[in-house]
Coordinates of C-alpha atoms and ligand atoms in Angstrom, one line a residue:
M1 CA -19.9 27.2 20.5
M2 CA -19.9 23.8 19.0
T3 CA -17.0 22.7 16.8
K4 CA -17.6 21.5 13.2
S5 CA -16.6 18.0 14.3
E6 CA -19.2 18.1 17.0
R7 CA -21.9 19.4 14.6
L8 CA -20.9 16.7 12.1
F9 CA -21.0 14.0 14.8
E10 CA -24.5 15.2 15.9
R11 CA -25.7 14.6 12.3
A12 CA -23.7 11.4 11.9
V13 CA -25.3 9.6 14.9
Q14 CA -28.7 10.1 13.4
R15 CA -27.9 8.1 10.4
I16 CA -24.9 5.9 11.1
P17 CA -24.7 3.5 14.1
G18 CA -22.6 5.3 16.7
G19 CA -21.9 8.0 14.1
V20 CA -19.0 6.0 12.6
N21 CA -18.5 3.5 9.9
S22 CA -16.1 1.4 11.9
P23 CA -16.3 1.2 15.7
V24 CA -12.6 1.8 16.3
R25 CA -13.2 5.4 15.1
A26 CA -15.6 6.1 17.9
Y27 CA -14.4 7.9 21.1
R28 CA -16.7 5.8 23.4
S29 CA -13.9 4.4 25.5
V30 CA -12.1 7.7 25.9
G31 CA -15.0 10.1 25.9
G32 CA -15.6 13.2 23.7
T33 CA -16.3 13.6 20.1
P34 CA -14.4 12.0 17.2
R35 CA -12.4 14.4 15.2
F36 CA -13.7 14.5 11.6
I37 CA -10.6 14.5 9.4
E38 CA -10.7 16.7 6.3
R39 CA -7.3 16.1 4.8
A40 CA -3.9 14.7 5.5
D41 CA -0.4 15.1 4.1
G42 CA 2.9 13.5 5.1
A43 CA 2.7 12.9 8.9
S44 CA -0.1 15.5 9.4
A45 CA -3.8 15.4 9.5
W46 CA -6.2 18.4 9.7
D47 CA -9.7 18.1 11.2
A48 CA -12.9 19.8 10.0
D49 CA -12.1 22.8 12.3
G50 CA -8.7 23.3 10.7
R51 CA -6.7 21.9 13.6
R52 CA -3.4 20.2 12.7
Y53 CA -2.4 16.9 14.3
T54 CA 0.7 14.7 13.9
D55 CA -1.1 11.5 12.9
Y56 CA -0.1 8.2 14.4
I57 CA -3.2 6.2 13.1
G58 CA -2.1 6.3 9.5
S59 CA -5.4 4.7 8.4
W60 CA -4.5 1.8 10.8
G61 CA -1.3 1.0 9.0
P62 CA -1.2 1.4 5.3
M63 CA 0.2 5.0 5.2
L64 CA 3.7 3.6 5.6
L65 CA 5.1 6.4 3.4
G66 CA 2.9 9.1 5.0
H67 CA -0.3 10.6 3.6
N68 CA -0.8 11.8 0.1
H69 CA 2.6 10.5 -1.2
P70 CA 3.1 12.1 -4.6
A71 CA 4.1 8.9 -6.5
I72 CA 1.0 7.0 -5.2
W73 CA -1.2 10.0 -5.9
E74 CA 0.1 10.1 -9.5
A75 CA -0.3 6.4 -10.0
V76 CA -3.9 6.5 -8.7
C77 CA -4.8 9.5 -11.1
K78 CA -3.2 7.7 -14.1
A79 CA -5.1 4.5 -13.4
A80 CA -8.4 6.3 -12.7
E81 CA -8.1 8.1 -16.1
K82 CA -8.4 4.7 -17.8
G83 CA -11.4 3.5 -15.9
L84 CA -12.4 2.8 -12.3
S85 CA -13.4 -0.9 -12.5
F86 CA -13.7 -3.5 -15.3
G87 CA -14.7 -6.7 -13.5
A88 CA -12.2 -8.3 -15.8
A89 CA -8.5 -9.4 -15.6
T90 CA -5.8 -6.6 -15.9
E91 CA -2.0 -6.5 -16.2
A92 CA -1.7 -4.7 -12.9
E93 CA -3.1 -7.7 -11.1
V94 CA -0.4 -9.9 -12.6
E95 CA 2.3 -7.4 -11.6
M96 CA 0.9 -7.3 -8.1
A97 CA 0.9 -11.1 -7.7
E98 CA 4.4 -11.4 -9.1
L99 CA 5.7 -8.6 -6.8
I100 CA 4.1 -10.1 -3.7
C101 CA 5.5 -13.5 -4.5
S102 CA 8.9 -12.1 -5.1
L103 CA 8.9 -10.1 -1.8
V104 CA 7.4 -12.8 0.5
P105 CA 9.0 -16.2 -0.4
S106 CA 6.3 -18.3 1.4
V107 CA 3.7 -16.9 -1.0
E108 CA 3.8 -19.0 -4.2
M109 CA 0.3 -17.9 -5.3
V110 CA -1.9 -15.1 -4.2
R111 CA -5.5 -14.0 -4.6
M112 CA -6.5 -10.3 -4.2
V113 CA -9.6 -9.4 -2.1
N114 CA -10.9 -6.1 -0.8
S115 CA -10.1 -6.2 3.0
G116 CA -8.3 -8.0 5.7
T117 CA -11.5 -9.5 6.9
E118 CA -12.1 -11.0 3.4
A119 CA -8.6 -12.3 3.3
V120 CA -8.9 -14.1 6.6
M121 CA -12.3 -15.5 5.8
S122 CA -11.0 -16.9 2.5
A123 CA -7.7 -18.2 3.9
I124 CA -9.6 -20.2 6.5
R125 CA -12.0 -21.6 3.9
A126 CA -9.0 -22.6 1.8
A127 CA -7.3 -24.3 4.8
R128 CA -10.5 -26.2 5.6
G129 CA -11.0 -27.2 2.0
Y130 CA -7.3 -28.3 1.7
T131 CA -7.3 -30.4 4.9
G132 CA -10.9 -31.6 4.9
R133 CA -11.0 -30.5 8.6
D134 CA -13.2 -27.9 10.4
K135 CA -11.5 -26.7 13.6
I136 CA -9.4 -23.5 13.8
I137 CA -7.2 -22.4 16.6
K138 CA -6.9 -18.7 17.3
F139 CA -5.4 -16.6 20.1
E140 CA -7.3 -14.5 22.7
G141 CA -6.9 -10.8 21.9
C142 CA -5.8 -11.4 18.3
Y143 CA -8.1 -9.7 15.8
H144 CA -8.7 -11.2 12.4
G145 CA -11.5 -9.1 11.1
H146 CA -15.2 -9.4 11.6
C147 CA -16.1 -12.7 10.0
D148 CA -18.3 -14.9 12.3
A149 CA -15.7 -17.6 13.1
M150 CA -13.1 -15.0 14.2
L151 CA -15.3 -13.0 16.6
V152 CA -14.3 -15.2 19.5
K153 CA -12.2 -13.6 22.3
A154 CA -11.2 -11.0 19.6
G155 CA -9.1 -7.9 20.0
S156 CA -9.3 -4.4 18.5
G157 CA -12.8 -2.7 18.5
V158 CA -14.5 -5.7 20.1
M159 CA -12.0 -5.7 23.0
T160 CA -12.4 -1.9 23.4
A161 CA -16.2 -2.2 23.4
G162 CA -16.0 -5.2 25.8
I163 CA -17.9 -7.5 23.4
P164 CA -15.1 -9.9 22.3
D165 CA -17.7 -12.6 21.5
S166 CA -20.0 -10.5 19.3
A167 CA -23.8 -11.0 19.4
G168 CA -25.3 -12.2 16.2
V169 CA -22.7 -15.0 15.7
P170 CA -24.6 -18.3 15.6
A171 CA -23.2 -20.9 18.1
G172 CA -22.5 -23.2 15.2
C173 CA -20.2 -20.7 13.5
A174 CA -18.1 -20.3 16.5
E175 CA -18.0 -23.9 17.9
D176 CA -15.2 -24.9 15.6
T177 CA -13.1 -21.9 16.8
L178 CA -10.8 -23.0 19.7
T179 CA -8.8 -20.3 21.6
A180 CA -5.5 -20.3 23.4
A181 CA -3.6 -17.7 25.3
Y182 CA -1.0 -15.8 23.2
N183 CA 2.5 -16.9 24.0
D184 CA 1.2 -20.1 25.6
L185 CA 2.6 -23.1 23.7
H186 CA 1.4 -25.6 26.3
E187 CA -2.2 -24.6 25.7
V188 CA -1.7 -24.9 21.9
E189 CA -0.2 -28.4 22.3
R190 CA -3.1 -29.4 24.6
L191 CA -5.7 -28.2 22.0
F192 CA -3.9 -30.2 19.2
E193 CA -3.8 -33.3 21.4
E194 CA -7.5 -33.1 22.4
N195 CA -8.5 -32.5 18.8
R196 CA -6.3 -35.0 17.0
G197 CA -6.9 -34.9 13.2
K198 CA -9.5 -32.2 13.5
I199 CA -7.6 -28.9 13.4
A200 CA -7.6 -27.4 9.9
A201 CA -5.5 -24.3 10.7
L202 CA -3.9 -22.2 13.4
I203 CA -4.1 -18.5 12.8
L204 CA -2.2 -15.8 14.6
E205 CA -0.8 -12.3 14.3
P206 CA 2.9 -13.0 14.5
V207 CA 3.1 -9.7 16.4
A208 CA -0.2 -9.1 18.1
A209 CA -1.2 -5.5 17.3
N210 CA -4.9 -5.5 18.2
M211 CA -4.7 -5.9 22.0
G212 CA -2.3 -3.1 22.0
V213 CA 1.1 -4.4 20.8
V214 CA 2.2 -7.7 22.3
L215 CA 5.4 -9.4 21.0
P216 CA 5.8 -13.1 20.5
Q217 CA 8.1 -14.5 23.2
E218 CA 11.2 -16.3 22.2
G219 CA 10.4 -19.7 20.7
F220 CA 6.6 -19.1 20.4
L221 CA 6.5 -18.7 16.6
E222 CA 8.9 -21.6 16.1
G223 CA 6.7 -23.6 18.5
V224 CA 3.4 -23.0 16.6
R225 CA 5.2 -23.7 13.4
A226 CA 6.4 -27.1 14.7
L227 CA 3.0 -28.0 16.2
C228 CA 1.2 -27.2 12.9
S229 CA 3.7 -29.3 10.9
R230 CA 3.4 -32.2 13.4
H231 CA -0.4 -32.3 13.3
G232 CA -0.9 -31.5 9.6
A233 CA -2.6 -28.2 10.2
V234 CA -2.2 -25.1 8.0
L235 CA -0.2 -22.3 9.8
I236 CA -1.8 -18.9 8.8
F237 CA 0.1 -15.7 9.6
D238 CA -2.3 -12.8 9.7
E239 CA 0.0 -10.0 8.5
V240 CA -2.7 -7.4 7.9
I241 CA -0.8 -5.1 10.2
T242 CA 2.8 -6.5 10.0
G243 CA 3.0 -7.3 6.3
F244 CA 5.4 -5.0 4.5
R245 CA 5.7 -3.0 7.7
L246 CA 8.1 -4.9 9.9
G247 CA 10.3 -5.3 6.8
I248 CA 9.7 -5.9 3.1
G249 CA 9.2 -9.6 4.0
G250 CA 6.8 -8.8 6.8
A251 CA 6.9 -10.4 10.3
Q252 CA 7.8 -13.8 8.7
G253 CA 10.9 -12.3 7.2
F254 CA 11.7 -10.4 10.4
Y255 CA 11.4 -13.6 12.6
G256 CA 12.5 -16.1 10.0
I257 CA 9.4 -18.3 10.2
T258 CA 7.6 -19.8 7.2
P259 CA 3.8 -20.0 7.4
D260 CA 1.7 -22.0 5.0
L261 CA -0.7 -19.2 4.2
T262 CA -0.5 -15.4 4.9
T263 CA -3.2 -12.8 4.9
F264 CA -2.5 -9.2 4.0
G265 CA -4.6 -6.1 4.1
K266 CA -4.7 -2.4 3.5
I267 CA -0.9 -1.9 3.3
I268 CA -1.0 -3.5 -0.2
G269 CA -3.5 -0.8 -1.3
A270 CA -1.6 2.2 0.2
G271 CA -4.9 3.5 1.4
M272 CA -7.2 2.0 -1.1
P273 CA -9.5 -0.9 0.0
V274 CA -7.3 -4.0 -0.6
G275 CA -6.6 -7.4 1.0
A276 CA -4.9 -10.6 -0.2
Y277 CA -4.2 -14.1 0.9
G278 CA -1.6 -16.4 -0.5
G279 CA 0.9 -19.1 0.3
K280 CA 1.8 -22.7 -0.7
R281 CA 0.8 -23.5 -4.3
E282 CA -0.9 -26.8 -3.3
I283 CA -3.2 -25.0 -0.9
M284 CA -3.9 -22.1 -3.2
E285 CA -4.7 -24.5 -6.0
C286 CA -7.7 -25.6 -4.0
V287 CA -9.3 -22.2 -4.7
A288 CA -11.8 -21.8 -7.6
P289 CA -11.7 -21.9 -10.5
V290 CA -8.8 -24.4 -10.2
G291 CA -10.2 -26.1 -7.1
P292 CA -13.5 -26.6 -5.2
V293 CA -13.1 -23.8 -2.6
Y294 CA -15.2 -21.0 -3.8
Q295 CA -14.3 -17.3 -3.2
A296 CA -15.0 -14.3 -5.5
G297 CA -15.3 -10.5 -5.7
T298 CA -16.2 -8.0 -8.4
L299 CA -13.9 -5.4 -7.0
S300 CA -11.0 -7.7 -6.2
G301 CA -7.8 -6.6 -7.9
N302 CA -9.4 -3.2 -8.7
P303 CA -7.2 -1.3 -11.1
V304 CA -7.0 1.9 -9.1
A305 CA -6.3 0.0 -5.9
M306 CA -3.6 -2.1 -7.7
A307 CA -1.9 1.0 -9.1
A308 CA -1.7 2.6 -5.6
G309 CA -0.4 -0.6 -4.0
L310 CA 2.2 -1.3 -6.8
A311 CA 3.5 2.3 -6.4
Q312 CA 3.9 1.9 -2.6
L313 CA 5.4 -1.6 -2.7
R314 CA 7.9 -0.6 -5.5
I315 CA 9.1 2.3 -3.4
L316 CA 9.5 0.1 -0.4
K317 CA 11.3 -2.6 -2.4
G318 CA 13.7 0.0 -3.9
H319 CA 14.5 1.8 -0.6
P320 CA 15.5 -0.6 2.2
E321 CA 16.7 2.5 4.1
I322 CA 13.0 3.3 4.8
Y323 CA 12.8 0.3 7.1
E324 CA 16.0 1.3 8.8
K325 CA 14.5 4.8 9.5
L326 CA 11.2 3.2 10.6
G327 CA 13.1 1.0 13.1
R328 CA 15.1 4.0 14.3
L329 CA 11.9 6.1 14.9
G330 CA 10.3 3.1 16.8
D331 CA 13.5 2.7 18.9
S332 CA 13.6 6.4 19.7
F333 CA 10.0 6.3 20.8
R334 CA 10.4 3.1 22.9
L335 CA 13.7 4.1 24.5
G336 CA 12.6 7.7 25.0
M337 CA 9.3 6.6 26.6
K338 CA 11.1 4.2 28.9
K339 CA 13.3 7.1 30.1
V340 CA 10.1 9.3 30.6
L341 CA 8.6 6.5 32.7
E342 CA 11.7 6.1 34.8
Q343 CA 12.1 9.8 35.3
T344 CA 8.5 10.5 36.2
G345 CA 8.0 7.2 38.2
A346 CA 5.0 6.4 36.0
K347 CA 3.7 2.9 36.2
A348 CA 3.3 1.9 32.5
Q349 CA 4.8 -0.4 30.0
V350 CA 6.0 0.5 26.5
T351 CA 5.9 -2.3 24.0
G352 CA 6.4 -2.8 20.3
T353 CA 9.0 -3.4 17.6
G354 CA 10.0 -1.7 14.3
S355 CA 7.3 0.9 13.4
L356 CA 4.7 -0.4 15.9
A357 CA 4.5 0.8 19.5
C358 CA 2.0 0.9 22.5
L359 CA 1.9 2.3 26.0
F360 CA 0.0 0.2 28.6
F361 CA -1.0 1.7 31.9
T362 CA -0.1 -1.3 34.1
E363 CA 2.8 -2.3 36.3
E364 CA 3.1 -5.8 34.9
P365 CA 4.7 -6.9 31.6
V366 CA 2.1 -7.4 28.9
I367 CA 2.4 -10.8 27.2
D368 CA -1.2 -11.8 26.5
Y369 CA -4.9 -10.8 26.6
P370 CA -5.4 -11.0 30.4
S371 CA -2.2 -8.9 31.1
A372 CA -3.2 -6.4 28.3
K373 CA -6.7 -6.1 29.9
K374 CA -5.1 -5.0 33.2
S375 CA -4.3 -1.7 31.7
D376 CA -6.0 1.3 33.4
T377 CA -8.2 2.4 30.5
E378 CA -9.6 5.4 32.4
R379 CA -6.0 6.7 32.7
F380 CA -5.5 5.9 29.0
G381 CA -8.5 8.1 28.2
R382 CA -7.0 11.0 30.0
Y383 CA -3.6 10.4 28.4
F384 CA -5.3 10.2 24.9
H385 CA -7.0 13.6 25.4
H386 CA -3.8 15.2 26.7
L387 CA -2.1 14.0 23.5
L388 CA -5.0 15.3 21.4
K389 CA -4.7 18.7 23.0
S390 CA -1.0 18.6 22.3
G391 CA -1.7 18.1 18.6
I392 CA -1.1 14.3 18.5
H393 CA -3.7 12.1 16.8
A394 CA -3.5 8.6 18.1
A395 CA -5.9 5.7 18.2
P396 CA -8.8 6.4 20.6
S397 CA -8.3 3.0 22.3
Q398 CA -5.8 1.4 24.7
F399 CA -6.0 -1.8 22.5
E400 CA -4.6 -0.4 19.2
A401 CA -1.1 0.4 18.0
I402 CA 0.8 3.6 17.4
F403 CA 1.9 3.5 13.8
F404 CA 5.1 5.3 12.6
S405 CA 5.6 6.2 9.0
N406 CA 8.5 7.4 6.8
A407 CA 7.0 10.9 7.0
H408 CA 7.5 11.1 10.8
T409 CA 10.7 12.7 12.1
E410 CA 12.8 12.5 15.2
E411 CA 11.3 15.9 16.1
D412 CA 7.8 14.4 15.9
I413 CA 8.9 11.7 18.3
A414 CA 10.5 14.2 20.7
A415 CA 7.2 16.2 20.7
F416 CA 5.3 13.0 21.5
L417 CA 7.6 12.2 24.4
D418 CA 7.4 15.8 25.7
A419 CA 3.6 15.5 25.7
A420 CA 3.8 12.2 27.5
E421 CA 6.2 13.6 30.1
A422 CA 4.0 16.6 30.7
F423 CA 1.0 14.2 31.2
F424 CA 3.0 12.0 33.7
R425 CA 4.2 15.1 35.6
G426 CA 0.6 15.7 36.5
E427 CA -0.8 18.0 33.8
D428 CA -3.6 15.5 33.2
C429 CA -6.5 16.4 31.0
Q430 CA -10.0 15.6 32.3
R431 CA -11.7 12.9 30.3
P432 CA -14.6 14.5 28.5
D433 CA -18.0 12.8 29.1
Ligands
HOZ501 N1 -9.2 -3.3 13.6 C1 -8.2 -2.7 12.8 C2 -7.3 -1.9 13.7 N2 -6.8 -2.6 14.7 C3 -8.7 -2.0 11.6 C4 -9.5 -0.8 11.9 C5 -11.0 -1.0 11.9 O1 -11.4 -1.9 12.5 O2 -11.6 -0.1 11.4

């Protein structure tokens, strides 16, 4: 008999491309049918057939406090009672801007938008308007949302689907996007030399979390900072995943590097659709209505989304011990997984930092896009289905992160490691068609 998820998926594919509203939710690279999620609470999610999973997707990052947190839920209900959207300025937007600027010192001014994609698109426009230059440097395997200029050698769903240079992007939109290998400062230096006075901005994920999780090597972030300063280019940190996750000050606080602009995403909305970009006052004052760089949005700074985000950020600000716990959970996972790999002789690499982790099925260290792509994705598919059968809901792609939240426990991590050990000892699942 078909499960309810299977029946829903059959209907979904008739009316929604691939049956999903974002490709990363599809199970195409791992086989089988996406689980349709009905509800989630804390670290758990239940599918349409009533099966419970420990959830390590966490809406791709924002559920840092776990699902359905009571304070956030209450803030959302209170805000919704007053109205869902006004298309006019509200006090909550001012509070949000002040809070972000106080938590992330490089951000002197900030503009709210509705997604990470919008944040990146707008930050790039601001950088181009500010410098009067057109070219952008990005890194292979970094994902900065789906705006045309960023769909060049991109990570996340486009890497999973094997279409890193999406169709439908006019050549003209991508010709000003230059790419370098992550962690390769020489290549960045060469691009700056070959394009003197033409580079508006360099954008990167300070911890790459859309080609799996790849850490910056020692000196890499310092190096890109120095090169941007030397060549008068705007350094943009895409902190859609790392912002408020690797610490209250994001990856820039964690590594002690100051970008010129930062993009944020869904974490600010605690599960509501939110993004933001901000940074140096002189760059942000190029944005309309102060300056000539146009960017707008009816739902930007939406009152319900602001209420959810303010509730989450205030809890994070008031409870630094949450970050200590997140770091401990991440370390338990990474150290425990290393032990599992040693004991079972499995050829795999565990990567990550803080509350981000990833397991690559390759013998070589993963430092960039080519080394990430060496991972055996067939084996990942079998591992994924073994996890799912063991009640673990992780991203259905090799090239995504495992997200830990404050609702996870050491027992959850131990159960994950047990499932991984069982997989490596040969109790493999078959990959469904
Ligand atoms: N690409 C992001 C995850 N790595 C966001 C999820 C999505 O694309 O839907």
